[in-house]
Short mmCIF file of C-alpha atoms in Angstrom, two decimals:
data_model
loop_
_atom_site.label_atom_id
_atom_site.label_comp_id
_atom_site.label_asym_id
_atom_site.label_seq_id
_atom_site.Cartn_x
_atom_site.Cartn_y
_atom_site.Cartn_z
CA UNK A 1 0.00 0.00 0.00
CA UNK A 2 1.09 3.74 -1.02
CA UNK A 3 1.13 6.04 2.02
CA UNK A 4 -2.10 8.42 2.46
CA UNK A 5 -1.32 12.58 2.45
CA UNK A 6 -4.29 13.28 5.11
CA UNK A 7 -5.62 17.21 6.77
CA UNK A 8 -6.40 16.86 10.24
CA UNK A 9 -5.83 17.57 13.71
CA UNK A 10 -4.44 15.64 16.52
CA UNK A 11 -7.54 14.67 19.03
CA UNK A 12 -5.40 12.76 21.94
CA UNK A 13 -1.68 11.03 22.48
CA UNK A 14 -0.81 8.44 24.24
CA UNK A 15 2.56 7.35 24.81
CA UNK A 16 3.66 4.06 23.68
CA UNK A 17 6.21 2.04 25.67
CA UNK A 18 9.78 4.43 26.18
CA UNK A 19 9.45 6.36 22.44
CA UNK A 20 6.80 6.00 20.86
CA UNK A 21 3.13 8.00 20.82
CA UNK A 22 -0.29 6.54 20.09
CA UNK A 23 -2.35 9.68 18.32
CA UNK A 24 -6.10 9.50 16.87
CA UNK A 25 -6.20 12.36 14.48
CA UNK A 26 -9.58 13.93 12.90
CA UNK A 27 -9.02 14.21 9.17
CA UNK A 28 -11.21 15.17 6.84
CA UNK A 29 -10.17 12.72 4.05
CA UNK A 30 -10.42 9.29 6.27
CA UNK A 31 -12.64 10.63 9.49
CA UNK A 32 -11.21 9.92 12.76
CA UNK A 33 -7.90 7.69 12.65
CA UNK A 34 -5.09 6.00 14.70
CA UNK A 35 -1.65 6.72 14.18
CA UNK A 36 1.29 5.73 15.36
CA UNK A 37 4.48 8.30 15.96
CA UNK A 38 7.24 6.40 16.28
CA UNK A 39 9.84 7.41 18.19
CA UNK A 40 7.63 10.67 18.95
CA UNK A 41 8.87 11.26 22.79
CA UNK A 42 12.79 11.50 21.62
CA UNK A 43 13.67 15.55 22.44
CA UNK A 44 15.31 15.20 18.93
CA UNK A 45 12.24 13.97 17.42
CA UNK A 46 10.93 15.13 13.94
CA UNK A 47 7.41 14.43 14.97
CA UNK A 48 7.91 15.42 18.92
CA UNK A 49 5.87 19.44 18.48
CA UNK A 50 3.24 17.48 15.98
CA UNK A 51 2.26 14.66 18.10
CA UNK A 52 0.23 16.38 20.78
CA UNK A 53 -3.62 17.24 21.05
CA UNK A 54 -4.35 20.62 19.01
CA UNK A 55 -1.55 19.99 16.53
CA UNK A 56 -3.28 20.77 13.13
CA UNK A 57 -1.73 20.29 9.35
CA UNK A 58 -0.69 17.93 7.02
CA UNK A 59 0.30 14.34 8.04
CA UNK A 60 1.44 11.58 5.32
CA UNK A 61 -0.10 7.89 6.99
CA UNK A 62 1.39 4.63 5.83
CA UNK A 63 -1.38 2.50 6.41
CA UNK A 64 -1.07 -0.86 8.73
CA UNK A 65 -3.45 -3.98 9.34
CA UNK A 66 -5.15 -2.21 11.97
CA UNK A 67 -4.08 1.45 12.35
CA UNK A 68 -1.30 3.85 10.51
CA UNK A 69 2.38 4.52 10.98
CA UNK A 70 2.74 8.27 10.67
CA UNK A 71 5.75 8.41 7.88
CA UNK A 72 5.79 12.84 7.27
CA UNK A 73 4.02 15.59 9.12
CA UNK A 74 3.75 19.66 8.42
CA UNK A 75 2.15 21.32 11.45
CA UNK A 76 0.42 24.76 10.24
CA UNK A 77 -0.90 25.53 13.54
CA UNK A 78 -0.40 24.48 17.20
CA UNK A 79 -3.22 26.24 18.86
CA UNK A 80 -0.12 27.34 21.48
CA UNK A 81 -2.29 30.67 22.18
CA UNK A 82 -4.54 28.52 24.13
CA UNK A 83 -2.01 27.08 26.94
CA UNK A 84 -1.73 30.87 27.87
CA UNK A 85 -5.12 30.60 29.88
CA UNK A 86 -6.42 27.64 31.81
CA UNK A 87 -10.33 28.04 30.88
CA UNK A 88 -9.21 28.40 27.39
CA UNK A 89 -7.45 25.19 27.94
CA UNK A 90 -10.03 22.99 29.09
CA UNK A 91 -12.61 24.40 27.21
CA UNK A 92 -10.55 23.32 24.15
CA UNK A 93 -9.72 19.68 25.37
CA UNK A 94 -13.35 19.40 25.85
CA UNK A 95 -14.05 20.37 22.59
CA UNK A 96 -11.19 17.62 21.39
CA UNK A 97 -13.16 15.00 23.34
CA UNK A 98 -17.00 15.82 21.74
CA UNK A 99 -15.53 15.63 18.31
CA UNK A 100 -14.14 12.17 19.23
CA UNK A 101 -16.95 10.82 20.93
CA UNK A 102 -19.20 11.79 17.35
CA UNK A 103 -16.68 11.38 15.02
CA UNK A 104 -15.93 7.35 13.28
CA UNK A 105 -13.23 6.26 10.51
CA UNK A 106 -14.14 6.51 6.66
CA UNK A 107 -16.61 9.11 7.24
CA UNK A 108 -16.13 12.56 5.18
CA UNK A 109 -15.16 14.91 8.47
CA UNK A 110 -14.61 17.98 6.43
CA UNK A 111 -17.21 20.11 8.37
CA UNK A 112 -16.59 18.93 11.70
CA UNK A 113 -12.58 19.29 11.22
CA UNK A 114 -13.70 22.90 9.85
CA UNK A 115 -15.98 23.52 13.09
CA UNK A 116 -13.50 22.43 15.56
CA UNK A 117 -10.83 24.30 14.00
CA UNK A 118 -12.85 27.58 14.30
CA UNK A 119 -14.06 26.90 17.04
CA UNK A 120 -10.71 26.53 18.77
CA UNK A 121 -9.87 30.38 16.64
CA UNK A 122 -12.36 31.57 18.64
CA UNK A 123 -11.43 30.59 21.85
CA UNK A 124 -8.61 32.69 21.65
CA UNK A 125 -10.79 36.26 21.17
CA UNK A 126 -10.99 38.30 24.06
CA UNK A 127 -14.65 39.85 22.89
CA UNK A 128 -16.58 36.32 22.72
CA UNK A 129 -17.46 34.43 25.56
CA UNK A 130 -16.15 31.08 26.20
CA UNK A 131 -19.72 29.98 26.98
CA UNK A 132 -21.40 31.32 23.82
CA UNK A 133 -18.42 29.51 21.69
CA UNK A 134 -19.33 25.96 23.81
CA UNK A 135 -22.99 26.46 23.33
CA UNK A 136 -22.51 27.28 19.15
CA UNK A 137 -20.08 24.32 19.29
CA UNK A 138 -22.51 22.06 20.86
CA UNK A 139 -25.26 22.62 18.88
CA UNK A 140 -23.74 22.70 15.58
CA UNK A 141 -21.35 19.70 16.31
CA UNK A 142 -24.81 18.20 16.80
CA UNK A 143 -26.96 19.43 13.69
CA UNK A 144 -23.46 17.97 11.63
CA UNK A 145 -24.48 14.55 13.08
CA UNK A 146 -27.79 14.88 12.71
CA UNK A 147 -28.86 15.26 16.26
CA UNK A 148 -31.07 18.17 16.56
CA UNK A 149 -34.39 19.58 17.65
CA UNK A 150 -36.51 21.41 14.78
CA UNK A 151 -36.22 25.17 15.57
CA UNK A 152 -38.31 26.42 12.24
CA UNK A 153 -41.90 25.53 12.44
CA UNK A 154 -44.59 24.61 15.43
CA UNK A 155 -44.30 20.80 15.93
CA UNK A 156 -47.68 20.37 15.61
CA UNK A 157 -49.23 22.96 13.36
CA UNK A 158 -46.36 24.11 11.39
CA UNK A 159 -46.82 27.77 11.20
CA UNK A 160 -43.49 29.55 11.51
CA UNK A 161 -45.15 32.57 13.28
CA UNK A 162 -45.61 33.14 17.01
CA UNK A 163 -43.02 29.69 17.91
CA UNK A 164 -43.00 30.61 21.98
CA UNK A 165 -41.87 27.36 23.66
CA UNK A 166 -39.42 24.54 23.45
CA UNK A 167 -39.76 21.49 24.65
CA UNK A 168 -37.05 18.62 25.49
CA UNK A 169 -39.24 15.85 25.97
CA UNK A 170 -40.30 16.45 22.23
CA UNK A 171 -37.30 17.74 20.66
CA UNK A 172 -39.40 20.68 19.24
CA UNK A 173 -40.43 24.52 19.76
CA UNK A 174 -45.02 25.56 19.89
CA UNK A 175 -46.79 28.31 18.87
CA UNK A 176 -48.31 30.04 21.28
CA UNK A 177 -52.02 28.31 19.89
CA UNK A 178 -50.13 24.92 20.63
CA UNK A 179 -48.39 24.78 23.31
CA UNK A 180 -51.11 24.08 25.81
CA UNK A 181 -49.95 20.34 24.03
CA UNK A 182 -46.55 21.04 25.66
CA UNK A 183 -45.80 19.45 29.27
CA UNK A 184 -42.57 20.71 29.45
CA UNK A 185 -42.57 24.40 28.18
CA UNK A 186 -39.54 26.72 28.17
CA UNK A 187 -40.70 29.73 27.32
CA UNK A 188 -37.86 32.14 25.38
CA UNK A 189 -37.90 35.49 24.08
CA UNK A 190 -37.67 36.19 20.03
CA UNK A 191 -33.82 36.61 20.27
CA UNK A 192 -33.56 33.27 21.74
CA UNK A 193 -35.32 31.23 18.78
CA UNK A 194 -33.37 33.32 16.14
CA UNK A 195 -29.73 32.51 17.71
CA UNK A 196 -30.40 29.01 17.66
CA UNK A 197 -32.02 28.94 14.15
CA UNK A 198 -29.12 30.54 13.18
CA UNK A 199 -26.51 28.49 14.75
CA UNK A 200 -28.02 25.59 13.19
CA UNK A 201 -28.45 27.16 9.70
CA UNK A 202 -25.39 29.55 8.81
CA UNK A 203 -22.09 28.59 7.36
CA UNK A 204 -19.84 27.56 9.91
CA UNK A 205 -17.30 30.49 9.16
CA UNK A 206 -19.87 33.11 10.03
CA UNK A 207 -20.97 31.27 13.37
CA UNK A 208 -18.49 33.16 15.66
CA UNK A 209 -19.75 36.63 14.13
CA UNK A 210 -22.05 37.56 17.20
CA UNK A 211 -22.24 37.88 20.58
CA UNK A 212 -25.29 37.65 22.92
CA UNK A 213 -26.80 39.54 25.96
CA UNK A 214 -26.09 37.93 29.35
CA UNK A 215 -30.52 36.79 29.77
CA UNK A 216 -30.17 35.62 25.86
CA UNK A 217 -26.94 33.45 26.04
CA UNK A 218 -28.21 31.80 29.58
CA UNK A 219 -31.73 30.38 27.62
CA UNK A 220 -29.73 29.49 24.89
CA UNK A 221 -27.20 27.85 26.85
CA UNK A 222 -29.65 26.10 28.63
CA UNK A 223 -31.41 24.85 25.43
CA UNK A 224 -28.57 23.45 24.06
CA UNK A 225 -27.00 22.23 27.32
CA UNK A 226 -30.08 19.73 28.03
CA UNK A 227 -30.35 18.82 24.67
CA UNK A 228 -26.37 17.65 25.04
CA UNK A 229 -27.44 16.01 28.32
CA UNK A 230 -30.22 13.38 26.31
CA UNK A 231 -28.38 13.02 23.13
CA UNK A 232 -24.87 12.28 25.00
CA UNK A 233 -25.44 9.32 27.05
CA UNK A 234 -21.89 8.56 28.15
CA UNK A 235 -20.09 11.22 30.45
CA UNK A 236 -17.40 13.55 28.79
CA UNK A 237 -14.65 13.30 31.51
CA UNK A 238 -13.35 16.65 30.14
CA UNK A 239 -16.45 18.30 30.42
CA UNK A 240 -16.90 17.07 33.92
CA UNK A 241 -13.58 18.76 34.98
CA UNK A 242 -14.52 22.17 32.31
CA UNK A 243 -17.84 22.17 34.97
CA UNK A 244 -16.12 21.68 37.95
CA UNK A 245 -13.75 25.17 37.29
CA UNK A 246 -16.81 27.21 35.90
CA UNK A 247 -18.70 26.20 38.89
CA UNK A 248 -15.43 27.13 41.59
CA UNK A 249 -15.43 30.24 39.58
CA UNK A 250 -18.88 31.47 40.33
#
């Protein structure tokens, strides 16, 4: 077999008994993939900066029974700005992890390689908040999968006007004639429905164009956080720790 020029970025790394690393890298050619760096932990290493989580570029995979063996790699970008803060830090290993946990091999991964890379850009600006960059990345991380609640029309008579409550239990949004049907209501405000429509609908290079008022991004947060909670069944150990510093921090 002829070795495989891949794009991707580096999700985790494991060592490998005394030299060598164990990487799964996110590539939009071959979806998610194992790789092996030999000799990756030498200080005089070629592939010693590449072969840890962030590391995003070009990487040329000679292909093995079960996994690769990574022969070449050009790193563009090391995400390095996001080691300068510790929230930025976690809130990017977190976003590592949810793009594993959805992510398979010999799946197209173009858009959720191009999500999580912009996402992790926009970690790194001061003027958005790292909550309203987790909530677009949850939700559209989602709608790429095809997990996601139908923010466009009433569930049950389909007018687009007058949508005034969501509902988790049915994975929809009521009109305000409808949602006496609703045992669960949220009720949101106008601004609330239109962020999430557009999260779910825009290209993913304009999705970190915004920012939200404080009441807006907390119902939208919430939205999107419970809808996580029922589609994620397993726990996200990074998001567990992400929680445990937000929640110290308030």
């Amino acid at each position: 077999m002829d070795a495989v020029k891949v794009t991707g970025m580096v999700l985790s790394a494991m060592p490998v008994g005394d030299y060598d690393k164990r990487l799964v890298i996110l590539t939009k050619e071959r979806g998610k993939v194992t790789a092996f760096a030999k000799g990756a932990k030498r200080t005089k290493s070629r592939f010693l900066a590449g072969s840890r989580p962030f590391s995003f570029g070009q990487f040329m995979l000679y292909p093995t029974r079960n996994a690769y063996n990574v022969e070449d790699m050009k790193i563009s970008y090391y995400f390095d700005e996001l080691s300068q803060d510790a929230d930025n830090t976690y809130y990017g290993f977190y976003f590592l992890e949810l793009a594993d946990y959805f992510t398979v091999e010999g799946i197209d991964e173009t858009e959720t390689l191009k999500l999580l890379y912009q996402s992790l850009r926009a970690l790194t600006k001061e003027q958005i908040p790292n909550e309203l960059v987790r909530t677009i990345y949850e939700l559209r991380i989602l709608v790429i999968h095809g997990e996601y609640p139908d923010f466009f029309g009433c569930s049950n008579c389909g007018t687009k006007d007058k949508l005034t409550v969501f509902s988790l239990r049915k994975e929809a949004v009521y009109c305000r004639e409808c949602e006496n049907l609703v045992q669960d209501k949220f009720y949101f405000q106008a601004s609330v429905l239109y962020t999430l429509q557009y999260i779910v609908s825009s290209s993913i290079e304009k999705l970190y164009t915004f920012t939200l008022t404080e009441p807006v991004l907390k119902d939208v947060s919430y939205i999107v956080g419970k809808y996580r909670q029922k589609k994620i069944e397993r726990k996200i150990k990074s998001l567990e720790i992400l929680e445990t510093i937000i929640l110290a921090e308030t």
